[in-house]
Amino acid sequence: MENFEPEIVAFCCHYCAYTAADMAGSKRISYPPNVKIIRVPCTGKVDAIHIMKALEKGADGVYVAGCLEGDCHFKNGNIRAAARVENVKRILEGLGWEPGRVEMINMSAGMGERFAQTAFEFTETIKKLGPSPGNPSKLAVGAAS
Ligand code: FES
């Protein structure tokens, strides 16, 4: 498991986290290449099925990064997203998976450092958890090493 490099999907709101990622880039603040960003118009558009599909398709962890509470451009999309993330955590628990594989994060467009820090911290968390139980090919690789 020493060389395990997790695949992480980050659903990022166009108005905040995606712009924060852009800002991190323009300030030359690096973040782990493990994090694959999917831009969404608002985290309110991210449904539980999207998170579950990402895990099913090989992601070891997924986070949803939306605007700060009270700052969602679509009123309460980030609140709805947070509730869905909590729902997915319960589903994962029911499956015997670690609920920490999914998280909701809030940030503003100006938080390039926070974006990078979140990417580093979440990557470390998933490294500690190991490969997703939903990805048998990774389990086989992990077992061989
Ligand atoms: Fe950013 Fe809704 S517009 S979370």
mmCIF file of C-alpha atoms and ligand atoms in Angstrom:
data_model
loop_
_atom_site.group_PDB
_atom_site.id
_atom_site.type_symbol
_atom_site.label_atom_id
_atom_site.label_comp_id
_atom_site.label_asym_id
_atom_site.label_seq_id
_atom_site.Cartn_x
_atom_site.Cartn_y
_atom_site.Cartn_z
ATOM 1 C CA MET A 1 0.000 0.000 0.000
ATOM 2 C CA GLU A 2 3.099 2.220 0.271
ATOM 3 C CA ASN A 3 2.965 3.290 -3.360
ATOM 4 C CA PHE A 4 -0.781 3.711 -3.442
ATOM 5 C CA GLU A 5 -1.744 6.838 -5.368
ATOM 6 C CA PRO A 6 -5.472 7.410 -4.978
ATOM 7 C CA GLU A 7 -7.733 8.674 -7.688
ATOM 8 C CA ILE A 8 -9.842 11.481 -6.395
ATOM 9 C CA VAL A 9 -12.742 13.237 -8.064
ATOM 10 C CA ALA A 10 -13.587 16.779 -7.002
ATOM 11 C CA PHE A 11 -16.927 18.177 -8.134
ATOM 12 C CA CYS A 12 -16.168 21.903 -8.084
ATOM 13 C CA CYS A 13 -18.652 24.724 -8.327
ATOM 14 C CA HIS A 14 -17.868 27.072 -11.219
ATOM 15 C CA TYR A 15 -18.286 30.156 -9.009
ATOM 16 C CA CYS A 16 -16.007 29.214 -6.129
ATOM 17 C CA ALA A 17 -13.891 26.052 -5.940
ATOM 18 C CA TYR A 18 -13.198 25.915 -9.670
ATOM 19 C CA THR A 19 -12.127 29.551 -9.623
ATOM 20 C CA ALA A 20 -10.106 28.879 -6.460
ATOM 21 C CA ALA A 21 -8.328 26.043 -8.301
ATOM 22 C CA ASP A 22 -7.624 28.498 -11.128
ATOM 23 C CA MET A 23 -6.278 30.989 -8.620
ATOM 24 C CA ALA A 24 -4.042 28.330 -7.085
ATOM 25 C CA GLY A 25 -2.699 27.691 -10.572
ATOM 26 C CA SER A 26 -2.097 31.355 -11.341
ATOM 27 C CA LYS A 27 -0.303 31.781 -7.987
ATOM 28 C CA ARG A 28 1.746 28.666 -8.788
ATOM 29 C CA ILE A 29 0.448 26.885 -5.709
ATOM 30 C CA SER A 30 0.706 23.202 -6.498
ATOM 31 C CA TYR A 31 -1.751 20.525 -5.454
ATOM 32 C CA PRO A 32 -1.678 16.748 -5.951
ATOM 33 C CA PRO A 33 -2.298 15.465 -9.482
ATOM 34 C CA ASN A 34 -4.477 12.770 -7.881
ATOM 35 C CA VAL A 35 -7.361 15.242 -7.825
ATOM 36 C CA LYS A 36 -9.417 15.313 -11.015
ATOM 37 C CA ILE A 37 -11.709 18.307 -11.184
ATOM 38 C CA ILE A 38 -15.192 18.150 -12.631
ATOM 39 C CA ARG A 39 -16.647 21.631 -13.006
ATOM 40 C CA VAL A 40 -20.332 21.974 -12.212
ATOM 41 C CA PRO A 41 -22.487 25.119 -12.422
ATOM 42 C CA CYS A 42 -23.392 24.730 -8.738
ATOM 43 C CA THR A 43 -22.867 21.891 -6.272
ATOM 44 C CA GLY A 44 -26.655 21.693 -6.086
ATOM 45 C CA LYS A 45 -26.388 19.912 -9.451
ATOM 46 C CA VAL A 46 -24.345 17.075 -7.906
ATOM 47 C CA ASP A 47 -26.608 14.199 -7.012
ATOM 48 C CA ALA A 48 -25.854 11.142 -4.902
ATOM 49 C CA ILE A 49 -25.794 9.026 -8.068
ATOM 50 C CA HIS A 50 -22.920 11.134 -9.482
ATOM 51 C CA ILE A 51 -20.832 10.520 -6.371
ATOM 52 C CA MET A 52 -21.672 6.821 -6.310
ATOM 53 C CA LYS A 53 -20.890 6.502 -10.053
ATOM 54 C CA ALA A 54 -17.496 8.154 -9.529
ATOM 55 C CA LEU A 55 -16.712 5.621 -6.787
ATOM 56 C CA GLU A 56 -18.016 2.765 -8.931
ATOM 57 C CA LYS A 57 -15.867 3.884 -11.887
ATOM 58 C CA GLY A 58 -12.653 3.796 -9.871
ATOM 59 C CA ALA A 59 -12.418 6.902 -7.708
ATOM 60 C CA ASP A 60 -11.005 6.133 -4.254
ATOM 61 C CA GLY A 61 -12.467 9.319 -2.849
ATOM 62 C CA VAL A 62 -14.825 12.084 -3.920
ATOM 63 C CA TYR A 63 -15.341 15.559 -2.614
ATOM 64 C CA VAL A 64 -17.838 18.199 -3.497
ATOM 65 C CA ALA A 65 -16.515 21.746 -3.220
ATOM 66 C CA GLY A 66 -19.074 24.510 -3.135
ATOM 67 C CA CYS A 67 -19.498 28.138 -2.183
ATOM 68 C CA LEU A 68 -19.407 29.279 1.418
ATOM 69 C CA GLU A 69 -22.712 28.921 3.227
ATOM 70 C CA GLY A 70 -24.956 31.842 2.305
ATOM 71 C CA ASP A 71 -22.956 32.565 -0.874
ATOM 72 C CA CYS A 72 -24.433 30.009 -3.293
ATOM 73 C CA HIS A 73 -25.427 31.750 -6.544
ATOM 74 C CA PHE A 74 -28.447 29.476 -6.723
ATOM 75 C CA LYS A 75 -29.622 30.215 -3.187
ATOM 76 C CA ASN A 76 -29.075 26.915 -1.378
ATOM 77 C CA GLY A 77 -27.419 24.512 -3.820
ATOM 78 C CA ASN A 78 -24.482 24.022 -1.472
ATOM 79 C CA ILE A 79 -26.827 23.180 1.414
ATOM 80 C CA ARG A 80 -28.575 20.579 -0.737
ATOM 81 C CA ALA A 81 -25.181 19.201 -1.817
ATOM 82 C CA ALA A 82 -24.063 18.888 1.813
ATOM 83 C CA ALA A 83 -27.224 16.928 2.631
ATOM 84 C CA ARG A 84 -26.588 14.620 -0.340
ATOM 85 C CA VAL A 85 -22.994 14.038 0.738
ATOM 86 C CA GLU A 86 -24.267 13.076 4.204
ATOM 87 C CA ASN A 87 -26.719 10.724 2.523
ATOM 88 C CA VAL A 88 -23.928 9.085 0.508
ATOM 89 C CA LYS A 89 -21.887 8.700 3.707
ATOM 90 C CA ARG A 90 -24.783 6.741 5.231
ATOM 91 C CA ILE A 91 -25.037 4.580 2.099
ATOM 92 C CA LEU A 92 -21.295 3.861 2.226
ATOM 93 C CA GLU A 93 -21.546 2.978 5.897
ATOM 94 C CA GLY A 94 -24.347 0.572 5.041
ATOM 95 C CA LEU A 95 -22.057 -1.049 2.475
ATOM 96 C CA GLY A 96 -19.262 -1.337 5.026
ATOM 97 C CA TRP A 97 -17.170 1.329 3.266
ATOM 98 C CA GLU A 98 -15.457 4.217 5.015
ATOM 99 C CA PRO A 99 -17.759 7.280 4.949
ATOM 100 C CA GLY A 100 -14.647 9.483 4.943
ATOM 101 C CA ARG A 101 -14.250 8.667 1.261
ATOM 102 C CA VAL A 102 -16.711 11.449 0.525
ATOM 103 C CA GLU A 103 -16.714 14.998 1.862
ATOM 104 C CA MET A 104 -18.354 18.362 1.355
ATOM 105 C CA ILE A 105 -16.018 21.361 1.367
ATOM 106 C CA ASN A 106 -16.893 25.044 1.244
ATOM 107 C CA MET A 107 -14.662 27.846 -0.026
ATOM 108 C CA SER A 108 -14.759 31.139 -1.877
ATOM 109 C CA ALA A 109 -13.288 31.943 -5.276
ATOM 110 C CA GLY A 110 -10.375 33.758 -3.652
ATOM 111 C CA MET A 111 -9.245 30.769 -1.579
ATOM 112 C CA GLY A 112 -6.579 29.323 -3.858
ATOM 113 C CA GLU A 113 -4.496 28.244 -0.868
ATOM 114 C CA ARG A 114 -7.480 26.551 0.730
ATOM 115 C CA PHE A 115 -8.181 24.687 -2.505
ATOM 116 C CA ALA A 116 -4.614 23.351 -2.601
ATOM 117 C CA GLN A 117 -4.619 22.553 1.134
ATOM 118 C CA THR A 118 -7.920 20.686 0.800
ATOM 119 C CA ALA A 119 -6.547 18.681 -2.131
ATOM 120 C CA PHE A 120 -3.443 17.731 -0.112
ATOM 121 C CA GLU A 121 -5.383 16.861 3.049
ATOM 122 C CA PHE A 122 -8.047 14.830 1.259
ATOM 123 C CA THR A 123 -5.410 12.955 -0.740
ATOM 124 C CA GLU A 124 -3.621 12.071 2.511
ATOM 125 C CA THR A 125 -6.894 10.922 4.088
ATOM 126 C CA ILE A 126 -7.632 8.630 1.143
ATOM 127 C CA LYS A 127 -4.064 7.307 1.094
ATOM 128 C CA LYS A 128 -4.566 6.248 4.714
ATOM 129 C CA LEU A 129 -7.898 4.582 3.864
ATOM 130 C CA GLY A 130 -6.352 2.700 0.951
ATOM 131 C CA PRO A 131 -7.955 1.682 -2.345
ATOM 132 C CA SER A 132 -11.699 1.866 -2.652
ATOM 133 C CA PRO A 133 -13.437 -1.412 -1.800
ATOM 134 C CA GLY A 134 -15.437 -0.873 -4.984
ATOM 135 C CA ASN A 135 -12.428 -1.247 -7.212
ATOM 136 C CA PRO A 136 -11.368 -4.914 -7.374
ATOM 137 C CA SER A 137 -8.526 -4.243 -9.840
ATOM 138 C CA LYS A 138 -6.849 -1.969 -7.317
ATOM 139 C CA LEU A 139 -7.368 -4.480 -4.558
ATOM 140 C CA ALA A 140 -5.645 -7.133 -6.683
ATOM 141 C CA VAL A 141 -2.696 -4.768 -7.319
ATOM 142 C CA GLY A 142 -2.536 -3.907 -3.618
ATOM 143 C CA ALA A 143 -2.543 -7.586 -2.673
ATOM 144 C CA ALA A 144 0.323 -8.357 -5.049
ATOM 145 C CA SER A 145 2.610 -5.651 -3.649
HETATM 146 FE FE1 FES B 1 -21.482 27.629 -5.824
HETATM 147 FE FE2 FES B 1 -24.077 26.974 -5.658
HETATM 148 S S1 FES B 1 -23.189 28.460 -6.920
HETATM 149 S S2 FES B 1 -22.379 26.062 -4.637
#
